[in-house]
Each structure stands twice: as C-alpha cells, then as structure tokens.
XYZ file of C-alpha atoms in Angstrom:
562
model
C 77.882 92.372 131.396
C 79.396 95.802 130.624
C 82.157 95.740 127.983
C 82.263 91.933 127.977
C 82.123 89.962 124.742
C 80.983 86.746 126.423
C 78.418 88.818 128.316
C 76.941 89.897 124.969
C 76.830 86.300 123.721
C 75.307 84.997 126.962
C 72.525 87.600 126.892
C 71.843 86.976 123.189
C 71.504 83.207 123.629
C 69.089 83.640 126.542
C 67.084 86.333 124.731
C 66.809 84.445 121.422
C 66.394 80.967 122.949
C 63.529 79.917 120.669
C 64.873 81.433 117.427
C 66.760 79.513 114.703
C 70.494 80.212 114.862
C 72.442 78.003 112.428
C 71.424 76.041 109.327
C 73.706 73.887 107.207
C 73.155 73.824 103.452
C 70.074 71.652 102.897
C 70.716 70.244 106.341
C 69.977 70.537 110.043
C 68.918 73.721 111.846
C 70.151 74.477 115.364
C 68.050 76.873 117.422
C 69.820 79.095 119.940
C 68.749 76.694 122.702
C 70.190 73.746 120.739
C 73.523 75.511 120.235
C 73.651 76.368 123.958
C 72.998 72.741 124.891
C 75.761 71.474 122.581
C 78.172 74.044 124.016
C 77.326 72.890 127.538
C 78.115 69.297 126.518
C 81.459 70.467 125.128
C 82.217 72.063 128.493
C 81.694 68.687 130.182
C 84.101 67.038 127.725
C 86.700 69.736 128.354
C 86.344 69.267 132.117
C 86.783 65.500 131.821
C 89.866 66.074 129.652
C 91.436 68.280 132.320
C 91.337 71.444 130.214
C 92.003 74.599 132.230
C 90.974 78.157 131.490
C 93.529 79.665 129.134
C 94.443 76.356 127.470
C 94.540 76.409 123.672
C 91.997 74.472 121.616
C 92.461 74.421 117.828
C 89.690 73.902 115.305
C 90.015 73.150 111.599
C 87.136 72.715 109.172
C 84.958 74.370 106.569
C 82.210 76.779 107.597
C 79.402 74.882 109.293
C 77.012 75.005 112.238
C 79.299 72.719 114.223
C 82.271 75.035 113.590
C 80.356 77.920 115.187
C 79.219 75.770 118.129
C 82.814 74.595 118.658
C 84.154 78.151 118.537
C 81.692 79.568 121.067
C 82.002 76.419 123.159
C 85.751 77.029 123.473
C 85.482 80.710 124.398
C 82.532 80.358 126.771
C 84.485 77.688 128.681
C 87.392 80.101 129.132
C 89.831 78.398 126.753
C 91.633 80.110 123.853
C 90.372 79.374 120.321
C 92.930 78.695 117.575
C 90.958 78.783 114.276
C 92.801 77.183 111.347
C 91.835 77.752 107.721
C 90.484 74.496 106.298
C 92.463 75.025 103.085
C 95.816 74.886 104.851
C 97.929 71.847 104.008
C 98.522 69.217 106.697
C 102.046 70.497 107.408
C 100.668 73.999 108.043
C 98.037 72.635 110.429
C 100.639 70.546 112.267
C 102.854 73.625 112.627
C 100.060 75.886 113.931
C 98.807 73.276 116.395
C 102.328 72.692 117.736
C 103.336 76.367 117.799
C 100.155 77.379 119.626
C 100.557 74.609 122.229
C 97.000 73.383 121.604
C 95.860 70.590 123.965
C 92.801 69.667 121.889
C 92.261 69.670 118.125
C 88.687 69.697 116.804
C 88.763 68.751 113.119
C 86.167 68.200 110.391
C 86.242 65.066 108.260
C 87.995 66.582 105.247
C 90.864 67.754 107.461
C 91.063 64.619 109.636
C 91.796 62.506 106.575
C 95.031 64.423 105.910
C 96.390 64.817 109.440
C 99.108 62.813 111.146
C 98.381 62.741 114.877
C 101.956 61.630 115.555
C 103.160 64.964 114.142
C 101.277 66.750 116.982
C 102.717 65.070 120.095
C 101.447 67.575 122.673
C 97.784 67.310 121.713
C 95.967 65.210 124.291
C 92.649 64.839 122.518
C 91.486 64.829 118.894
C 87.744 65.390 118.444
C 85.530 65.082 115.359
C 83.836 68.419 114.686
C 80.619 66.765 113.501
C 79.679 65.099 116.814
C 82.511 65.645 119.306
C 83.581 61.990 119.203
C 87.292 61.346 119.878
C 89.128 60.001 116.805
C 92.402 59.765 118.736
C 93.186 60.259 122.408
C 96.236 60.265 124.659
C 93.912 60.358 127.684
C 93.196 56.823 128.943
C 89.614 55.570 128.508
C 88.344 58.840 127.039
C 86.140 56.985 124.582
C 84.178 55.731 127.604
C 83.829 59.325 128.867
C 82.357 60.359 125.512
C 79.915 57.441 125.530
C 78.666 58.525 128.966
C 78.302 62.186 127.967
C 74.488 62.218 127.837
C 74.316 60.628 131.302
C 76.805 63.194 132.667
C 74.716 65.985 131.138
C 71.482 64.630 132.670
C 73.098 64.424 136.115
C 74.371 68.000 135.907
C 71.017 69.381 134.703
C 68.386 67.108 136.317
C 65.628 69.658 135.810
C 66.432 70.173 132.142
C 68.691 72.680 130.451
C 67.123 76.142 130.609
C 68.309 79.709 129.902
C 69.030 80.099 133.626
C 71.786 77.453 133.316
C 73.657 79.517 130.690
C 76.564 81.048 132.576
C 79.745 81.708 130.659
C 83.322 82.466 131.573
C 83.813 85.988 132.979
C 86.739 87.353 131.001
C 89.096 90.279 131.582
C 89.580 92.909 128.823
C 93.219 91.996 128.077
C 92.702 88.257 128.435
C 93.667 86.266 125.336
C 90.590 85.034 123.421
C 91.753 84.041 119.934
C 95.121 83.031 118.545
C 94.664 83.650 114.825
C 97.326 82.506 112.393
C 97.089 84.524 109.212
C 98.974 83.954 105.978
C 99.857 87.440 104.744
C 100.735 88.651 101.270
C 104.301 89.584 102.142
C 105.521 86.747 104.355
C 104.745 83.730 106.493
C 101.916 83.442 108.986
C 102.199 84.756 112.529
C 100.014 84.023 115.541
C 97.952 87.154 116.200
C 96.931 87.377 119.869
C 93.472 88.959 120.047
C 92.160 89.885 123.507
C 88.530 89.929 124.576
C 88.445 93.751 124.465
C 89.046 93.542 120.687
C 86.207 91.040 120.223
C 83.879 93.134 122.371
C 84.785 96.410 120.630
C 84.255 95.003 117.112
C 80.988 93.306 118.080
C 79.672 96.335 119.951
C 80.507 98.565 116.983
C 78.510 96.288 114.681
C 75.603 96.390 117.152
C 75.669 100.189 117.370
C 76.448 101.059 113.740
C 74.534 98.414 111.782
C 71.073 99.240 113.182
C 69.297 97.768 110.162
C 70.143 94.217 111.355
C 67.540 92.728 113.710
C 66.906 89.470 115.533
C 65.576 86.827 113.152
C 67.214 88.360 110.074
C 69.081 85.979 107.789
C 72.817 85.950 107.117
C 74.621 83.770 104.577
C 78.135 82.808 105.647
C 80.299 83.356 102.559
C 83.772 84.119 103.946
C 85.986 81.619 105.814
C 85.293 81.801 109.545
C 88.943 81.061 110.333
C 89.607 84.585 109.051
C 88.628 87.474 111.327
C 86.660 89.429 108.701
C 84.014 86.738 108.240
C 84.203 85.584 111.856
C 83.628 89.055 113.302
C 80.806 90.317 111.090
C 79.012 87.238 109.812
C 79.305 85.099 112.953
C 80.017 87.124 116.114
C 77.823 89.991 114.920
C 75.111 87.609 113.678
C 74.946 85.637 116.930
C 75.007 88.804 119.038
C 72.057 90.206 117.071
C 70.062 86.947 117.232
C 70.246 86.333 113.482
C 69.781 83.092 111.552
C 73.058 82.140 109.837
C 72.977 79.883 106.768
C 75.971 77.971 105.395
C 76.959 77.145 101.831
C 77.593 73.622 100.519
C 80.894 71.903 101.215
C 82.334 72.990 97.867
C 80.472 76.198 96.938
C 80.274 77.452 93.371
C 78.782 80.666 91.940
C 75.471 78.927 91.261
C 75.038 77.587 94.786
C 76.048 80.939 96.304
C 73.442 82.816 94.254
C 70.847 80.139 95.054
C 71.523 80.451 98.785
C 71.374 84.256 98.688
C 68.080 84.217 96.805
C 66.535 81.579 99.051
C 67.658 83.040 102.392
C 67.458 86.763 101.488
C 70.177 88.075 103.856
C 69.864 91.541 105.358
C 73.645 92.122 105.325
C 76.294 90.624 103.032
C 79.991 90.571 103.875
C 82.163 90.081 100.782
C 85.622 90.413 99.310
C 86.055 92.448 96.082
C 86.646 89.363 93.932
C 83.050 88.159 94.410
C 81.532 91.499 93.366
C 83.990 92.070 90.530
C 83.272 88.676 88.971
C 79.514 89.264 88.993
C 79.870 92.721 87.398
C 82.478 91.686 84.810
C 80.778 88.446 83.818
C 77.102 89.439 84.013
C 76.791 93.214 83.647
C 79.612 94.593 81.495
C 78.957 92.234 78.524
C 75.381 93.579 78.320
C 76.554 97.210 78.427
C 79.026 96.546 75.597
C 76.295 95.525 73.168
C 76.103 98.187 70.393
C 72.470 99.163 70.962
C 72.827 99.369 74.765
C 76.101 101.270 74.449
C 74.422 103.859 72.211
C 71.418 104.268 74.503
C 73.659 104.474 77.556
C 75.184 107.713 76.264
C 71.798 109.415 76.602
C 71.055 110.548 80.197
C 67.381 109.535 80.137
C 68.104 106.003 78.931
C 71.180 105.704 81.156
C 68.952 106.305 84.183
C 66.482 103.623 83.040
C 69.267 101.104 82.276
C 70.988 101.793 85.602
C 67.722 101.184 87.431
C 67.285 97.801 85.751
C 70.913 96.825 86.457
C 70.560 97.890 90.078
C 67.442 95.724 90.441
C 69.208 92.811 88.738
C 72.120 93.060 91.179
C 69.796 93.426 94.173
C 67.832 90.348 93.089
C 71.065 88.373 92.644
C 71.911 89.121 96.281
C 68.498 88.068 97.561
C 66.464 91.253 97.186
C 66.477 92.004 100.931
C 70.017 93.272 101.476
C 70.386 96.687 103.116
C 74.053 96.899 102.116
C 77.060 94.879 101.019
C 80.231 95.538 102.995
C 83.329 94.900 100.887
C 86.748 94.459 102.448
C 89.822 92.277 102.737
C 91.536 93.520 99.562
C 91.661 96.501 97.217
C 88.578 97.194 95.089
C 89.019 97.640 91.349
C 88.589 101.336 90.555
C 86.496 100.781 87.413
C 84.082 98.453 89.230
C 83.736 100.817 92.180
C 83.070 103.819 89.925
C 80.385 101.814 88.117
C 78.694 100.666 91.347
C 78.771 104.226 92.666
C 77.121 105.529 89.485
C 74.324 102.974 89.993
C 73.717 104.119 93.595
C 74.166 100.459 94.473
C 74.071 99.719 98.211
C 77.734 98.922 98.764
C 80.388 100.249 101.101
C 84.079 99.480 101.537
C 85.583 98.917 104.964
C 89.168 98.568 106.130
C 90.819 96.448 108.737
C 93.433 93.838 109.523
C 93.569 90.672 111.571
C 95.686 92.505 114.153
C 92.658 94.741 114.882
C 90.170 91.906 115.049
C 89.673 93.314 112.265
C 87.932 96.699 112.018
C 89.667 100.067 111.540
C 87.337 102.053 109.235
C 83.743 101.855 107.938
C 80.932 104.143 106.760
C 77.353 103.241 105.821
C 76.681 103.053 102.077
C 74.588 106.241 101.763
C 77.222 108.444 103.449
C 80.239 106.531 102.161
C 82.734 108.534 100.071
C 83.821 106.861 96.824
C 87.475 105.820 96.762
C 87.771 105.813 100.552
C 87.493 102.972 103.053
C 85.226 104.897 105.412
C 85.835 106.765 108.666
C 87.701 105.579 111.728
C 85.519 103.374 113.939
C 84.649 103.906 117.596
C 87.359 103.351 120.204
C 90.139 103.583 117.594
C 92.577 106.341 116.619
C 94.445 106.694 113.329
C 97.380 108.862 112.353
C 99.265 109.124 109.070
C 103.049 109.078 109.267
C 103.399 112.042 106.907
C 104.150 115.762 107.140
C 100.951 116.407 105.149
C 98.482 113.575 105.982
C 95.757 114.961 103.724
C 97.822 115.128 100.550
C 101.021 113.080 100.993
C 100.665 109.359 101.681
C 102.292 107.958 104.802
C 102.024 104.756 106.765
C 98.682 104.313 108.521
C 99.127 103.842 112.270
C 96.340 102.747 114.611
C 95.774 102.699 118.352
C 92.827 101.664 120.457
C 90.572 98.972 121.861
C 90.716 96.760 118.747
C 94.507 96.342 118.726
C 96.065 92.933 119.309
C 98.310 92.024 122.245
C 101.149 91.092 119.870
C 102.392 88.089 117.911
C 102.532 84.845 119.864
C 106.066 83.777 120.783
C 107.476 86.334 118.350
C 108.675 89.426 120.250
C 110.827 90.588 117.335
C 107.854 90.777 114.945
C 105.760 92.429 117.675
C 108.418 95.101 118.259
C 108.538 95.848 114.515
C 104.841 96.660 114.323
C 103.941 98.044 117.780
C 105.368 101.071 119.616
C 105.663 101.455 123.373
C 102.898 104.079 123.425
C 100.385 101.737 121.768
C 100.540 102.775 118.118
C 100.569 99.899 115.631
C 101.973 100.138 112.120
C 99.571 98.693 109.549
C 102.051 98.432 106.681
C 99.513 100.296 104.532
C 99.988 103.757 103.055
C 97.150 106.241 103.161
C 95.828 109.768 103.419
C 93.126 111.185 105.676
C 90.887 113.949 104.349
C 89.532 116.837 106.394
C 86.206 115.040 106.927
C 87.894 112.001 108.436
C 87.669 109.651 105.446
C 90.634 107.302 105.055
C 92.081 106.544 101.619
C 94.429 103.601 100.997
C 97.300 104.455 98.631
C 99.375 101.265 98.725
C 101.490 99.076 100.962
C 104.866 99.972 102.444
C 106.318 96.553 101.813
C 105.206 96.502 98.181
C 106.714 99.884 97.411
C 109.342 99.687 94.666
C 112.295 102.065 94.728
C 113.294 103.190 91.213
C 116.908 103.636 90.115
C 116.584 107.429 90.498
C 115.166 107.143 94.034
C 111.473 107.597 93.188
C 108.885 105.660 95.225
C 106.663 103.499 93.016
C 103.427 102.096 94.433
C 102.490 99.063 92.285
C 98.840 99.025 93.387
C 98.244 102.344 91.593
C 99.579 100.900 88.327
C 97.693 97.631 88.818
C 94.400 99.492 89.205
C 94.926 100.890 85.687
C 95.926 97.499 84.273
C 92.883 95.810 85.763
C 90.590 98.138 83.822
C 91.915 96.858 80.481
C 89.874 94.418 78.389
C 90.975 90.789 78.855
C 92.820 91.531 82.129
C 91.498 89.547 85.091
C 94.276 90.399 87.569
C 97.753 91.893 87.458
C 100.916 92.310 89.480
C 103.737 94.803 88.882
C 107.283 93.570 89.548
C 110.783 94.951 88.904
C 113.451 93.013 87.017
C 116.919 94.414 86.319
C 115.719 97.959 86.916
C 112.654 97.681 84.629
C 108.991 97.351 85.583
C 106.908 94.518 84.155
C 103.208 93.725 84.363
C 102.448 90.109 85.197
C 98.916 89.554 83.958
C 96.425 86.763 84.490
C 94.208 87.242 81.397
C 90.644 86.204 80.788
C 91.743 83.235 78.674
C 88.232 81.905 78.021
C 87.004 85.280 76.811
C 90.028 85.625 74.513
C 89.505 82.141 73.070
C 85.788 82.826 72.590
C 86.694 85.908 70.558
C 89.164 83.964 68.438
C 92.356 85.467 69.855
C 95.488 83.336 69.802
C 98.136 83.622 72.522
C 100.208 85.891 70.293
C 97.158 88.004 69.416
C 96.377 88.498 73.087
C 99.986 89.383 73.931
C 100.145 91.956 71.147
C 96.785 93.433 72.110
C 97.869 93.858 75.732
C 101.153 95.413 74.620
C 99.184 98.006 72.681
C 96.981 98.625 75.713
C 100.133 99.026 77.796
C 100.950 102.145 75.797
C 97.647 103.638 76.955
C 98.491 102.820 80.581
C 101.997 104.278 80.273
C 100.603 107.564 78.994
C 98.882 107.958 82.374
C 102.062 107.293 84.376
C 105.144 109.378 85.155
C 108.290 108.294 83.328
C 109.882 106.539 86.309
C 106.898 104.166 86.771
C 106.201 103.191 83.162
C 106.071 99.520 82.243
C 108.607 97.877 79.939
C 106.453 94.913 78.917
C 103.593 92.619 79.846
C 103.959 88.922 80.688
C 100.972 86.558 80.669
C 100.391 83.846 83.310
C 98.588 80.621 82.544
C 97.303 80.161 86.076
C 95.589 82.485 88.536
C 97.744 84.166 91.150
C 98.016 82.317 94.436
C 95.996 84.130 97.113
C 95.501 84.520 100.839
C 92.134 83.842 102.549
C 91.296 87.538 101.955
C 91.815 86.924 98.213
C 94.885 89.168 98.156
C 97.692 88.043 95.868
C 100.619 86.498 97.735
C 103.124 88.989 96.401
C 106.091 87.398 98.118
C 105.694 84.360 95.815
C 106.085 86.455 92.675
C 109.529 87.991 92.919
C 111.768 88.283 89.893
C 113.658 85.044 90.553
C 110.502 83.066 89.783
C 110.217 84.325 86.237
C 112.102 84.177 82.995
C 111.282 87.628 81.666
C 112.251 86.531 78.157
C 109.531 83.871 78.184
C 106.041 85.127 77.261
C 104.104 82.914 79.699
C 105.940 82.608 83.026
C 105.020 79.795 85.417
C 105.834 79.741 89.109
C-alpha cells in the first residue's frame, strides 16, 4: 500500500465500513460499505462492456453521492476518469468526450437532457449517473446486462460482499489517473494528465498536515468536484480520512449553503475567495459602518469586544465547529484579508493549479503569514525566475511529485510549460521570503507592457479598486496606450442609496483619483467604465480575462457590454 493512492482508498473503505460516507441534500445516505458495493457493481458493468484498464470514462453532473461513487468506481477499476464540469455547454462536453477518447459517458439528468449522443460517435455506452442504467448503448443487448446486474453480483459474491472482497487496481506512480479539462482565464481548456503519484502526494499531504480532521467528521461539499481543488481536499481527502461528506441542493443559494453548514457543522471548509468576500461585505461591513459602531471601533477596548462578537458570528455562520477555512483558487481581496487577519479568524490561503493536482503551497491558519499563500508543500520544490527572488518578482516554477504528465494530445502546450529537467512554469509571478513563504504578485500572461517599457501588473491595481465603496469586482485593460478600469459595481447598493448611473460613475471617477495617487505614473488609470453584468468566470471564480480585451468594448460608452 506504500505510496499508492488506491491503496489509501482501499484501506479507508475497509477501516470505515460501518461509518456514513455520503449524504445528498435532504436525501439518501451511503455508508462506506454501501459505496463499496455500488463501486463493485460498476466494475461488473465495465467488465461486461469490455472496458480495459486505461480506457477513458467521462462523467458529467453536479456534486452528488453518485458522482463520488462513479469517480472512485472508475479509478478503482483501473480506468481513467475524465471529470467534466456540469456547467459546460453541450458542445464543450461533446468536445471533451471526443478529444479524450472516452468509451463510456456517465451523465446526470440535467446534462443528459442537453446532450446529442450522435455527436459522440466513439462512446460505446451512455449511463445514467443516478442508477447506472444505460440511456443509450452501441453495445448489443446491454440493457439486458444491466437488468441482470444484481444476479451477476450475487453469483460473484455468494457469501455476501464483505471488506475482504474490496481489492482495487494496483497502480504505478506515473500511470494516468485523471484527465482533467480546465477552462483557464487566459485561453481555452486543455486536458491535464494527472498521474497517480500526484493524487497520492496531495492526499498524503492532507493526511499528514491536516491532523485536526478525524474519521466521522463532517464535510460540506461546496466546490465543483470536476475541479481539482474541491475534488482533492473535500472528496479525496474526506474519503481517505473516513469523513461524512454532505452535498448541497441541486441549485444552491446562500441560504441553503449557510443552512447546510450550520446543520452539518464541518470540521474543515474549502472555499474560494468570492464566498468569504460576499459574507464579509454583505453581512459584516455594513454593521461596522454604522456611526455608533464606527466610533466605538476606534477605541482599542471596544474594538476587541466588537471583533470577538464578529468572530463568533462568522464562526457560527460556518457551523461553529470549523478548525479552519482554506481559501484558494483565486486572489483574495487585500481589504478582506487584512480584516480577517485582524479578527484572528481561522482562515488560511493556499496556492495551487490543476497541473499540480492541485497543491503547491499551504500553511495552517495560526502560523500563516498574511499576504502570502503559505509555504511549499511536501515533495515539491519551487524556484523564482528572478535575480533577487525575495524582492523582485519572477515567474514561479515548480517541480516534484504533484506535477502533471503533460497536456493530453498537445505536445506544443506541454513544451511551453514544462522543461526537460522537470520544472514547470506556473504562469504566476511571485517572491519567496527568507522563511519560505510564497507571495503571489501577478500573472505573466496578464502583464501589460506600457509605452515606455514598464511592466504593469493589473492585479495590483485591481486590489486597490476592489477596496473602493460600490466596487464588487474590477479588471484593468489597456486601450490605445491608456489604462482603464472595467468595474462591476454593486448596483443594488447604489440604487438603495439613491445613486443614479451618472452619480455612480462620477463617484467612482473621484475615487479613481485616490487610487491613482497610490500608483506610479506609468500605471495610472485614465477612466473607469461600468459593466451591467458580472464578469464571466472560470470554475475557480477567476475572471476570464481573455474575454475582456479592448476589442470587446467601446471605451467612449459608459456601460460596455460584451
């Protein structure tokens, strides 16, 4: 079982046989023994369909117990899992299925309704995620095979299905486990080939470095499992530890999320910045801006009392049992982070990318350094492509057990990011302090070159813009040699306070002067443009920057639309 991901999962299922594993929102609970039995039935279906080890099996659907069972059923059989984000349009799903060469597609109801099976000619079998029933098959008489599944299972396990019957595929470290298609902020999706060593290394790190998580503890699955961040630390980590994972309703909203957190009281919460920022901006900051509270907050004694009450309010909102919240997937707003740090709130910020399955850096909340993304994790190396890595930002390069094999059927893209000696370019700019803490300074591909040759990192300007009143999100773009701030305002808040569109524009233009005073001359903003709709985002809630280039906007119009 040494250094084997499936070895970890096999041992966990046997050890936690009688514990609850997966619960759908106000629905059915699968115990570890139930999940193991369903996985064993999937293996019989795969065998009858002629699936060989190494074949691709795609799965598309919202987070659910059956999604997790399907995922582990695929890997434990020895096939390659191709998770597809449920929000992808039908054409995207068709493309990923065809590009990956998937022989089976397992799809949930909401995705099945949109798919055209004729657009995926190489898929031999289409299975419903909810019960494994074929909804289309190119294998003759497979419906009959499915109908006889219980009888096949009884013949294979005449003495009943026990922990001793759980024997999973024995993988090799560099064997392909997951083919993960990610839609990035600067281009189109690529198929990231993640080997079993990456899955094992990430899962083992979570086991070793999150010691506060124990068997029987609750998790609430908030992030999409088709993305490696949620998959690695809510699902793979949760199952390895013997935890009880709860799922949100089909269409979650802030109320149902809070309800689930309070009811299930998770020990660990994995989140993206947007979730935390919304709670603080909408629930906490309005209270602190009240005249009486603002006056009291200036006094150290009262500030300590108020901070204690806010900290308790936040802890209660997250269930009251959470040891820490790990935030990742996108940049954290500087104002929000400073506020959380002043509260001594139990948060930490990690760093990773799909190509590392995903972890690169992490530090526990009580030793975490504000502004950083933690220290480099076990079995990984980092170097900064800079003459002075501590003070001058350079591209972050990583090497180690977590690294991907490359991009599937895309040697050109693989060669661009990976060197012959194993170093992988992240595309992110950073510095590394003398204590080993990593600080993200921007992205290489988002860097703007000014007319006088100065490097401009838009994320630094955006962090200032996002601290302004009425600014929800922002994006800095260049048009005809000038920098502009594209802003998605808090329209409801502005309307509530009686501000017209022109009032809001003028107010933000005045605020822009304050921002410009903090910037060097070459990176000052010429104007602000307001967007009616929220920026389009990736699964990590990062803005899809490549959609917002200058050709999409009429800079002379006050409210650009894409």
